[in-house]
Protein backbone atom coordinates (compact mmCIF):
# COMPACT_ATOMS: atom_id res chain seq x y z
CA UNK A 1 -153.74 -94.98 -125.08
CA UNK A 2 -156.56 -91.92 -124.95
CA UNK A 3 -157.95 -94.16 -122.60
CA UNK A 4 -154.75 -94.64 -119.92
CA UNK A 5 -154.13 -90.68 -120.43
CA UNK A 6 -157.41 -89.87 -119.50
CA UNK A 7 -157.23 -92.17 -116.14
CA UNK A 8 -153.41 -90.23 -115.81
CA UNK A 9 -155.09 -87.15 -116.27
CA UNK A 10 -157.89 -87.56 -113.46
CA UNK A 11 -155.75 -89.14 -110.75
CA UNK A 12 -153.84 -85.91 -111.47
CA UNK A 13 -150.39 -88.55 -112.05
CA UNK A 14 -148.14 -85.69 -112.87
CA UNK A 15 -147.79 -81.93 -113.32
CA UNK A 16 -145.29 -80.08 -115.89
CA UNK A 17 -142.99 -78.20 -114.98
CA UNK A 18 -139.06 -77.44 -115.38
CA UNK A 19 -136.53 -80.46 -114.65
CA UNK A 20 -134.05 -79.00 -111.48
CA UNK A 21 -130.54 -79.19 -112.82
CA UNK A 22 -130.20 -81.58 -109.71
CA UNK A 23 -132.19 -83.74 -111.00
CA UNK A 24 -132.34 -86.44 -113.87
CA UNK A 25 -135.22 -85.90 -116.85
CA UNK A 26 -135.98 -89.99 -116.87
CA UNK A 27 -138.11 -91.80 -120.26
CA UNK A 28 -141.12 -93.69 -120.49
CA UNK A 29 -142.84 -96.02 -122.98
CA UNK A 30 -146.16 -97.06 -124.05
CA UNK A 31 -146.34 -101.08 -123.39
CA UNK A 32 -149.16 -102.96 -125.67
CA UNK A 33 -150.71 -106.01 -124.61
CA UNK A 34 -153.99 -108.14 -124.53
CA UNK A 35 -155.79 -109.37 -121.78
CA UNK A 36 -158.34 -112.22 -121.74
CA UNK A 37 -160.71 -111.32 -118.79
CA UNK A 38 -163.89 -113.43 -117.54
CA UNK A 39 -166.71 -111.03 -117.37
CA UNK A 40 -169.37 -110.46 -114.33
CA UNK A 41 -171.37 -113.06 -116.48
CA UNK A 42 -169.10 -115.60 -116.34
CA UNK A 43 -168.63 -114.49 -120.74
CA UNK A 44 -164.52 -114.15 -121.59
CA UNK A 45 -163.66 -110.84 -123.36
CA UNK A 46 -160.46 -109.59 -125.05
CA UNK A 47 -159.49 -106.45 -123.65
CA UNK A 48 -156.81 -104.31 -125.16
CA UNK A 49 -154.21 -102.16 -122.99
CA UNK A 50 -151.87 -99.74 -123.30
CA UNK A 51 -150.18 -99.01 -119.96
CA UNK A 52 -147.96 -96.03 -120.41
CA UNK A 53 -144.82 -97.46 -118.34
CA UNK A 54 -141.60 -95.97 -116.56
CA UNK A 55 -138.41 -97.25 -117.75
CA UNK A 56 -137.52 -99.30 -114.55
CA UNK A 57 -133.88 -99.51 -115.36
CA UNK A 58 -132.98 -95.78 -114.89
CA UNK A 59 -133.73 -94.97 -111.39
CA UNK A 60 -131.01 -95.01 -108.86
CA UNK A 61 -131.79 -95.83 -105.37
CA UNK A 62 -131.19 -93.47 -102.75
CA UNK A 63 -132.27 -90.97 -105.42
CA UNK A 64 -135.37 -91.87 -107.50
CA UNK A 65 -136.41 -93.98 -104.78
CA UNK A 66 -135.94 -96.08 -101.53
CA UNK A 67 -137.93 -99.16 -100.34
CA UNK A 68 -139.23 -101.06 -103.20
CA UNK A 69 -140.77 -104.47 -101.26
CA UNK A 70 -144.51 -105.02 -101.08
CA UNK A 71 -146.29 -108.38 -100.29
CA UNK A 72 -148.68 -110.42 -102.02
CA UNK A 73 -151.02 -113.25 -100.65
CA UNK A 74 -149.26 -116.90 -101.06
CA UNK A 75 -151.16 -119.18 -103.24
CA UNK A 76 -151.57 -121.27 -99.53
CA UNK A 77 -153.51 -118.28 -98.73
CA UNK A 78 -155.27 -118.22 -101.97
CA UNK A 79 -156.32 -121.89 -101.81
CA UNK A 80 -157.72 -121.64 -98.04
CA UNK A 81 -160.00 -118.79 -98.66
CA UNK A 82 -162.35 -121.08 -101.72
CA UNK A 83 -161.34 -123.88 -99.05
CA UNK A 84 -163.17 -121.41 -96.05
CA UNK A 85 -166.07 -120.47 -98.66
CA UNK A 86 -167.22 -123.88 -99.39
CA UNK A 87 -167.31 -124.98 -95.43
CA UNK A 88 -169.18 -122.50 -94.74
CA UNK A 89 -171.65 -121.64 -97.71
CA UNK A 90 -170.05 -117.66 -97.87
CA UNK A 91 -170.52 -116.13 -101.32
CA UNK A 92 -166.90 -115.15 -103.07
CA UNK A 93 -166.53 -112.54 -105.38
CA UNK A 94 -164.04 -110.59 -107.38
CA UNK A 95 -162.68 -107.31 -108.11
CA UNK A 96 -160.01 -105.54 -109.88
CA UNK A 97 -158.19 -102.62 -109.73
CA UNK A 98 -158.40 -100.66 -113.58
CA UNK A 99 -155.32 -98.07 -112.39
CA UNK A 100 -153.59 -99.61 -109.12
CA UNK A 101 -150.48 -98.30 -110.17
CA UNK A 102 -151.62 -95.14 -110.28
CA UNK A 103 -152.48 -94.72 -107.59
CA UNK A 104 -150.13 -94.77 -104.75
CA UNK A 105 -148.52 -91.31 -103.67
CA UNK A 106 -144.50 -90.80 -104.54
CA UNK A 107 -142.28 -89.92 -101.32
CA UNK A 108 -139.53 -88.90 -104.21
CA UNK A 109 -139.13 -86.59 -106.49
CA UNK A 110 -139.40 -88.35 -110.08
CA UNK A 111 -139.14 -86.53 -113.29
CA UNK A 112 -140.31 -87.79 -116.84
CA UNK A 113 -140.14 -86.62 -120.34
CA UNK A 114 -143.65 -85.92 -121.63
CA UNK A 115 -145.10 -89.44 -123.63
CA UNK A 116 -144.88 -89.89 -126.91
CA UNK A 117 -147.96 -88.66 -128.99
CA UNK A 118 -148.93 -86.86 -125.91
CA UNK A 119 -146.79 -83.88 -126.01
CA UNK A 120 -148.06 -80.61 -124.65
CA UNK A 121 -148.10 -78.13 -127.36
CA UNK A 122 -148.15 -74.83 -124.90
CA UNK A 123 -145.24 -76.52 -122.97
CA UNK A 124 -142.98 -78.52 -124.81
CA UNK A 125 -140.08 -78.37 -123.41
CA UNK A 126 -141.22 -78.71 -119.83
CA UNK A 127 -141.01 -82.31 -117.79
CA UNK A 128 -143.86 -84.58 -116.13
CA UNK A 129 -143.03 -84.45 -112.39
CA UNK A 130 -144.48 -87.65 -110.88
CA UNK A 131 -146.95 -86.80 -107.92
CA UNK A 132 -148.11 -90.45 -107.92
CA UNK A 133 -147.09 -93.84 -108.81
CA UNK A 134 -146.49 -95.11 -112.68
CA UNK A 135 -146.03 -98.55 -113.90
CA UNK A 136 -142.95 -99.60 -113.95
CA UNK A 137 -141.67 -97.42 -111.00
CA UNK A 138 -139.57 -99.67 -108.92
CA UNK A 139 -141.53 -98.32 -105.66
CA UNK A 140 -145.07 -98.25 -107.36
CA UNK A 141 -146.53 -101.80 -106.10
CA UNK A 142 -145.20 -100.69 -102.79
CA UNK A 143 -146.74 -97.75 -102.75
CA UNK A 144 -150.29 -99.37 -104.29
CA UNK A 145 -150.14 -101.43 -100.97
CA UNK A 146 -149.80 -98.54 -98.99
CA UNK A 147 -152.58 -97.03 -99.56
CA UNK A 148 -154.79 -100.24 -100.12
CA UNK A 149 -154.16 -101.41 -96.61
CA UNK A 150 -154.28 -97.98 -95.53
CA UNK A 151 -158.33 -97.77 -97.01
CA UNK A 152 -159.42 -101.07 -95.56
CA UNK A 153 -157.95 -100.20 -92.19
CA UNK A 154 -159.46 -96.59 -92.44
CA UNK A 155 -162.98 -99.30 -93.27
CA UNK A 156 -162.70 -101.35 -89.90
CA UNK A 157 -160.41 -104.24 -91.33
CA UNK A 158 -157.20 -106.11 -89.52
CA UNK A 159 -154.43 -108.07 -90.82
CA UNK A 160 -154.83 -111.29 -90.14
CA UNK A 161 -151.68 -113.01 -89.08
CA UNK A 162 -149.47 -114.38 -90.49
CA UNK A 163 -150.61 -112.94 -93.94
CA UNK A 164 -150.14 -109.25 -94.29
CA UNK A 165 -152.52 -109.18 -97.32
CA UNK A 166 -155.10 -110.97 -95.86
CA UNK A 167 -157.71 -108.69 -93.64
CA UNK A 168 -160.31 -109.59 -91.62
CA UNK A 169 -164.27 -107.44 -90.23
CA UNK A 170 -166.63 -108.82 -88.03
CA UNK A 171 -169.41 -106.68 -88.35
CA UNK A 172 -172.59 -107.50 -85.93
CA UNK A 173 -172.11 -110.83 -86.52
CA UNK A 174 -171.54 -111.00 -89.99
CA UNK A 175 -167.81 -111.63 -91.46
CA UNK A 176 -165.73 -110.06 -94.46
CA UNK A 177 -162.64 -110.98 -95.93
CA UNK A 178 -160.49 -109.35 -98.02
CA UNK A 179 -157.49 -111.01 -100.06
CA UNK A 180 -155.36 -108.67 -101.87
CA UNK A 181 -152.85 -110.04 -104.96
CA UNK A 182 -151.66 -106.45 -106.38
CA UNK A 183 -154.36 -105.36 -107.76
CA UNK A 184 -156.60 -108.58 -107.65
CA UNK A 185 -159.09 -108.61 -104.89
CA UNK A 186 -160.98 -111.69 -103.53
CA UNK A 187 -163.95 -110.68 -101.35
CA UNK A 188 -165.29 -113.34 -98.64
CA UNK A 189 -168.63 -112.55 -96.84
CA UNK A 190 -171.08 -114.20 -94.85
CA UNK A 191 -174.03 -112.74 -96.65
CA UNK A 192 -174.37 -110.81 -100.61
CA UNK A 193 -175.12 -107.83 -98.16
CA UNK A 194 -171.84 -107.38 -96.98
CA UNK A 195 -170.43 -107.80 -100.01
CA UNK A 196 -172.18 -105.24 -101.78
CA UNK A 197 -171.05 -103.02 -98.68
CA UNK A 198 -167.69 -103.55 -99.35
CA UNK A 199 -168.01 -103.85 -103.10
CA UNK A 200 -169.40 -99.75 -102.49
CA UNK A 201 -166.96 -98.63 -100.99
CA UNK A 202 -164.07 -99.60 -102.61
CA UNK A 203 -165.51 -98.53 -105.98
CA UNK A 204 -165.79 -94.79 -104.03
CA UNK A 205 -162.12 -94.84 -102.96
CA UNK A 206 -160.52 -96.55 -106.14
CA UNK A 207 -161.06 -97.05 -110.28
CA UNK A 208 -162.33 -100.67 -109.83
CA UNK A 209 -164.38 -103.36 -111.88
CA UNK A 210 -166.67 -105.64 -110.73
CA UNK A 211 -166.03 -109.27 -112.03
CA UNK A 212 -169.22 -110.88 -110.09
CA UNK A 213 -168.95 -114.38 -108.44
CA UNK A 214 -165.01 -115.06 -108.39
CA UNK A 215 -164.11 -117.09 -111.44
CA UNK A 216 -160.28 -116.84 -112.33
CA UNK A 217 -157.25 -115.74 -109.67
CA UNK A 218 -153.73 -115.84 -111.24
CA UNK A 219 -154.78 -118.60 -113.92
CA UNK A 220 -156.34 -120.82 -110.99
CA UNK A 221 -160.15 -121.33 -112.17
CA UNK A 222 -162.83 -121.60 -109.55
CA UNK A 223 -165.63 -123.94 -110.48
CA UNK A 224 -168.67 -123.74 -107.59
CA UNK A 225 -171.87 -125.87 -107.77
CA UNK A 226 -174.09 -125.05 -104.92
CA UNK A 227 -176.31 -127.59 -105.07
CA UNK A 228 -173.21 -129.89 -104.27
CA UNK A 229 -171.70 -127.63 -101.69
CA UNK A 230 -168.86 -127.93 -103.74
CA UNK A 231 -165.74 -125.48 -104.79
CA UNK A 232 -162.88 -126.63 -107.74
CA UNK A 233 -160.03 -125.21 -107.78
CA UNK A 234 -158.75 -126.47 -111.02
CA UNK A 235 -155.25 -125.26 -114.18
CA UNK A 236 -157.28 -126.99 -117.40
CA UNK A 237 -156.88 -124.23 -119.33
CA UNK A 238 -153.34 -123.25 -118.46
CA UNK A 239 -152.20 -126.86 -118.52
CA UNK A 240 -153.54 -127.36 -122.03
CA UNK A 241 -152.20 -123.95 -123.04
CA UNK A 242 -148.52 -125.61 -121.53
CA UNK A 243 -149.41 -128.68 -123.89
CA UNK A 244 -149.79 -126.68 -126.72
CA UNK A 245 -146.66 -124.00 -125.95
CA UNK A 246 -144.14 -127.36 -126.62
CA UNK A 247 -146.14 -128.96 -129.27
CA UNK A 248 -147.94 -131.91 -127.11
CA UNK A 249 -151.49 -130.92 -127.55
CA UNK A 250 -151.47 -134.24 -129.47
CA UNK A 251 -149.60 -136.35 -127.35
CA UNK A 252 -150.71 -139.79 -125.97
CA UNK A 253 -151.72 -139.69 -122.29
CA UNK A 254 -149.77 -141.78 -119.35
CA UNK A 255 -150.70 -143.07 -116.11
CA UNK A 256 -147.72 -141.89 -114.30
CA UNK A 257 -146.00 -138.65 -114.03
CA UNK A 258 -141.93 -140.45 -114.04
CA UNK A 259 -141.02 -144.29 -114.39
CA UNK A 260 -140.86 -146.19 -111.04
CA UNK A 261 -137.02 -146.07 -110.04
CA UNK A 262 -136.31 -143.39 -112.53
CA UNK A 263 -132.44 -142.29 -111.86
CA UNK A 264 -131.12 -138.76 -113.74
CA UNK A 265 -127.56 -137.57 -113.46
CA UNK A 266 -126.32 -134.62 -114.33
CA UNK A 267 -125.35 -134.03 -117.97
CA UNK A 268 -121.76 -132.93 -118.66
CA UNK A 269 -122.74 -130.33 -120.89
CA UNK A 270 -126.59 -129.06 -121.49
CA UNK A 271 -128.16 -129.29 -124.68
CA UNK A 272 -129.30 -125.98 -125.65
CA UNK A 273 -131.51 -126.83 -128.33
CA UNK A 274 -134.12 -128.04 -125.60
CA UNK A 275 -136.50 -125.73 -123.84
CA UNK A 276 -135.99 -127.47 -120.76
CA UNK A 277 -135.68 -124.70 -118.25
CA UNK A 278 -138.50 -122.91 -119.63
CA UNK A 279 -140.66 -125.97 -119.54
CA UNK A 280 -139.61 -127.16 -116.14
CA UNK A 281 -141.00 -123.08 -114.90
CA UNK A 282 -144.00 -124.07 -116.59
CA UNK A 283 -144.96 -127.02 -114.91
CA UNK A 284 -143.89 -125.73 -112.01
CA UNK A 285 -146.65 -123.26 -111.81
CA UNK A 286 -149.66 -125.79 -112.35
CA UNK A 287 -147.57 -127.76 -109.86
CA UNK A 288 -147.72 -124.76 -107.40
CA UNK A 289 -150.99 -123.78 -108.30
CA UNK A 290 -153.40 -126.93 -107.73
CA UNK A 291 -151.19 -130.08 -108.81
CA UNK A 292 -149.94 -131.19 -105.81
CA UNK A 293 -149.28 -134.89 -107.83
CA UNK A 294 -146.62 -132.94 -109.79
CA UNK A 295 -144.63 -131.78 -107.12
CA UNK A 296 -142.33 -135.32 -106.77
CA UNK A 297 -141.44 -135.17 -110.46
CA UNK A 298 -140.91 -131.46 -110.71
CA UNK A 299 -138.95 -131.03 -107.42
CA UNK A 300 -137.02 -133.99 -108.86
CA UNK A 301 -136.74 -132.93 -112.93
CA UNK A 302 -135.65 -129.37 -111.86
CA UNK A 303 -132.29 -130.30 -110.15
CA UNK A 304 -131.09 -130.20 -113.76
CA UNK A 305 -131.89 -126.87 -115.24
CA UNK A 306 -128.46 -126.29 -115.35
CA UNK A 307 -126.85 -129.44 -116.33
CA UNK A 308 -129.64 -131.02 -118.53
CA UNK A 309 -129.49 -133.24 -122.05
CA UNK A 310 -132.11 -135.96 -124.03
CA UNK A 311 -132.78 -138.09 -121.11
CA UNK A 312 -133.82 -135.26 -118.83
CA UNK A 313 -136.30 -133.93 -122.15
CA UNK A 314 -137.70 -137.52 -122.27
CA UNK A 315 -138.41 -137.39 -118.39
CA UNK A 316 -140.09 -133.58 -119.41
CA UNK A 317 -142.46 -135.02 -122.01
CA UNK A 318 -143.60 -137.72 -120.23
CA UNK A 319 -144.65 -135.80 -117.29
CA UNK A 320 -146.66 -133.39 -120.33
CA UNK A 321 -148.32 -136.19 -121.26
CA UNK A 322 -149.56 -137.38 -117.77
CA UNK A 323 -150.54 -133.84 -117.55
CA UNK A 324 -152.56 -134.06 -120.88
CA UNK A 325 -154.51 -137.41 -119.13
CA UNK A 326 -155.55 -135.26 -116.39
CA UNK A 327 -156.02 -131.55 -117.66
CA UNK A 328 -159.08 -131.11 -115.65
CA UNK A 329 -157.91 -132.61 -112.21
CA UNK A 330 -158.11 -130.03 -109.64
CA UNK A 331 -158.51 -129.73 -105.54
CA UNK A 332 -162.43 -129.50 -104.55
CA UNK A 333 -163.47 -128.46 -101.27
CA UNK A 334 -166.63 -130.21 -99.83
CA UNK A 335 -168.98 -128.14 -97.42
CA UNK A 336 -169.29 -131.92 -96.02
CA UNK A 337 -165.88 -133.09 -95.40
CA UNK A 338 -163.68 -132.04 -92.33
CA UNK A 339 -162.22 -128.67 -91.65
CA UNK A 340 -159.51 -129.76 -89.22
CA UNK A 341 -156.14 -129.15 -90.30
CA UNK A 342 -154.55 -132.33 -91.01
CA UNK A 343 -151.04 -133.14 -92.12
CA UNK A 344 -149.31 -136.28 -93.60
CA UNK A 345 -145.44 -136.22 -93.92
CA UNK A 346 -142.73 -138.65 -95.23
CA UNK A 347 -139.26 -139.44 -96.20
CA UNK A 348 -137.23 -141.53 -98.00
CA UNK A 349 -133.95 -142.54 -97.13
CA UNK A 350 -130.68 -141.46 -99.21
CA UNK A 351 -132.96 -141.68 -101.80
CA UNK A 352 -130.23 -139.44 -104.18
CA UNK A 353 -127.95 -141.19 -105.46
CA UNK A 354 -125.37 -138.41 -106.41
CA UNK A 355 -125.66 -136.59 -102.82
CA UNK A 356 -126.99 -139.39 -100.99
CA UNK A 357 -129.38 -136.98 -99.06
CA UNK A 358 -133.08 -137.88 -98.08
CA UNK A 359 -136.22 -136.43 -99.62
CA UNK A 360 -138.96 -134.73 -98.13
CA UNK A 361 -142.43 -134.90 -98.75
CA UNK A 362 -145.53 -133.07 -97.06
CA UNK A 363 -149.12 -132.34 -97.21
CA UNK A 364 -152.04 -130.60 -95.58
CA UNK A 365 -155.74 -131.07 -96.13
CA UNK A 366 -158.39 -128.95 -95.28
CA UNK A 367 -162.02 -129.31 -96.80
CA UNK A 368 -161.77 -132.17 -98.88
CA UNK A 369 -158.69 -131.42 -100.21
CA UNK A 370 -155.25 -130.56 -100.25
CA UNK A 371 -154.51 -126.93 -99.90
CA UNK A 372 -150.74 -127.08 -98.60
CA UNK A 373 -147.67 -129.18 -99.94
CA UNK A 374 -143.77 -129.53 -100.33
CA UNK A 375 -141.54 -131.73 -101.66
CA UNK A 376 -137.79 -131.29 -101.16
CA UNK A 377 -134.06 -132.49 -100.50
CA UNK A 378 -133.25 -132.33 -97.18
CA UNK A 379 -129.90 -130.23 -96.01
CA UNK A 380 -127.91 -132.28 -94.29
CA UNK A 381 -127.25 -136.17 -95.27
CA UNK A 382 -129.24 -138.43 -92.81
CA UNK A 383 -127.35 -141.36 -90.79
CA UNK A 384 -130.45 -143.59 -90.20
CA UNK A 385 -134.49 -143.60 -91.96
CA UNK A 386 -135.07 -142.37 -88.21
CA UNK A 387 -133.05 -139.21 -88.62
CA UNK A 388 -134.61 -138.94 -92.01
CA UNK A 389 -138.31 -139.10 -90.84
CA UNK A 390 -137.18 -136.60 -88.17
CA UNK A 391 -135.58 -133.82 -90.23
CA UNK A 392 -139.14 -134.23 -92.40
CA UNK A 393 -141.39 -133.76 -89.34
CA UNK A 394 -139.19 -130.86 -88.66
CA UNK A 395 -139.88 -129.38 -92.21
CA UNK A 396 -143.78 -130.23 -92.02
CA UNK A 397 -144.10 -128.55 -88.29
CA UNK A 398 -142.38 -125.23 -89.66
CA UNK A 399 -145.61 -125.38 -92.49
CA UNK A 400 -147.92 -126.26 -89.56
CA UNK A 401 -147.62 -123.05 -87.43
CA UNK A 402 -147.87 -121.39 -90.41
CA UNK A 403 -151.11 -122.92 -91.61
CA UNK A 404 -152.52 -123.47 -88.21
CA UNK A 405 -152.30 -119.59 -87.92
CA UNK A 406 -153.88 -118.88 -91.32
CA UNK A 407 -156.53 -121.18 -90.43
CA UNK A 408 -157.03 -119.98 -87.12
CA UNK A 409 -157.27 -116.46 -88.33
CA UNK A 410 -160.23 -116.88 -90.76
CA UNK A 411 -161.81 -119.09 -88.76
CA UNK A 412 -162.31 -117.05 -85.65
């Protein structure tokens, strides 16, 4: 806590002063977590936090604030830029933002009581007017964004379309990427030189922390062995940490993810008792992530999070324990293998029973490895497999432009 005050009290967060009769005197609250971080050595630490946060359910907009939206990179995006790094031998390293939240500017006027155990004894009474950002702020990732893109275009950087946290400096040859997730920062360079550079100046501008070589993005861990010209992206840990969550750390391993021919209805009434919503999410994540062999029996199991009973829970478990066969499977990107976009798309044909619509299924490769995929019911019912295999290559194209633009982008 003396720790997030003192960061407060640099960025000069707030001033005291007297609350406008106008105005509303909002609350605050000190938020206690722990974090487990992977060092600059590659070494995981524990690190304590104590964010002091805004109470995000009081503001009204029009009056505490106006545009909340702000991007973040897609995990597609995340996924091409180790993909990019291994083609080309580029190093890839880390950062992180210690304060991003505090740092963006406020384009409102926001007032807060003073924190508890923080209190100014002089001033009492008096109210924190917000001159920047807080957590919990409904506009405070937007206005984090602001004034990160703002910085790296101020540096020389670009957007690179069609990712609008993605940028892009080619500098005497030399390349730099930057890939921002909120307050996660991938940085792609041609050379350690470069990096450094850019490593410099952000740590002028902003509170940051080196990590090193990149080693963890949103739970994804990145395994590199040079002397293979090889990059994993890989979920072990999260996907055992799943396991454990719904008590099949001990469970038996399977072959397959669903029985061949498996056919679920919809339960009359769901069962409660079961955490099958919340284990459905979870998959879906290390599905998302790097499990593209998931995505059939996920897309499929989560048409019943709202109509759900046993049968569904069996269909649950055995995809955990398919999982648990295969906790270290993972997409790795060869510096050998091809980096032409290629796509392979499919479709079945009425293929649910209940709707009778068609099924979708998609995938890109890039490097070695998969790094784009869908699976999906299709909209309208299909009169013929043609029409079927149609509305897919329809679907797939859509993903194409997209990925052909991405690619395109970090390529040039």
């Amino acid at each position: 806590m003396d720790e997030e005050m003192e960061a407060i009290c640099q960025k000069k967060t707030w001033r005291l002063t007297d609350c406008p009769a106008s105005r509303r005197e909002l609350k605050g609250k000190w938020v206690y977590n722990v974090n487990n971080e992977v060092e600059k050595n590659g070494n995981s630490t524990t690190r304590h936090k104590a964010p002091l946060c805004f109470m995000g359910n009081l503001p009204i907009r029009g009056l505490d604030f106006n545009e909340t939206f702000a991007p973040v990179a897609k995990l597609t995006t995340i996924r091409c830029i180790p993909a990019m790094t291994a083609a080309n031998g580029w190093e890839l390293h880390q950062m992180d933002d210690k304060t991003a939240f505090l740092s963006g500017d406020l384009d409102k006027e926001v007032y807060m009581e003073q924190p508890d155990g923080y209190v100014d004894p002089t001033y009492p009474c008096k109210v924190c007017r917000l001159l920047q950002a807080l957590y919990g702020l409904k506009q405070a990732p937007r206005m984090w964004y602001a004034k990160l893109d703002d910085f790296l275009k101020s540096q020389g950087f670009d957007n690179i379309d069609p990712d609008a946290c993605l940028y892009l400096l080619m500098n005497d040859g030399e390349i730099i990427i930057v890939l921002a997730y909120v307050d996660d920062l991938l940085l792609l360079a041609s050379s350690l030189a470069e990096i450094d550079k850019i490593k410099k100046a952000l740590e002028r501008r902003f509170e940051m922390k080196d990590l090193g070589e990149a080693k963890v993005i949103l739970g994804l861990d990145i395994r590199r062995d040079k002397a293979l010209d090889t990059l994993k992206l890989s979920q072990g840990r999260y996907a055992a940490q799943v396991l454990e969550k719904f008590g099949m750390a001990e469970c038996n391993p399977i072959g397959t993810p669903l029985k061949v021919g498996l056919q679920l209805v919809k339960a009359d009434e769901s069962d409660d008792a079961l955490p099958y919503c919340e284990a459905v999410g979870s998959l879906m994540y290390l599905m998302v992530g790097t499990r593209p062999d998931l995505a059939f029996a996920i897309g499929k199991l989560s048409r019943f999070v709202l109509c759900y009973g046993k049968e569904h829970w069996a269909a649950i478990k055995r995809v955990l324990r398919y999982a648990k066969g295969l906790l270290d499977r993972g997409l790795v990107f060869d510096k050998n293998s091809s980096c032409v976009l290629q796509d392979f798309r499919d479709a079945d044909w009425a293929g649910d029973h209940e709707t009778q619509r068609s099924t979708t299924g998609f995938t890109f490769i890039f490097g070695g490895a998969a790094f784009s995929w869908g699976y999906k019911l299709q909209k309208t019912v299909a009169l013929s497999t043609m029409e079927a295999e149609y509305m897919a290559l329809c679907e797939a194209s859509k993903d194409a432009v997209w990925l052909n633009k991405l690619v395109q982008g970090v390529a040039s």
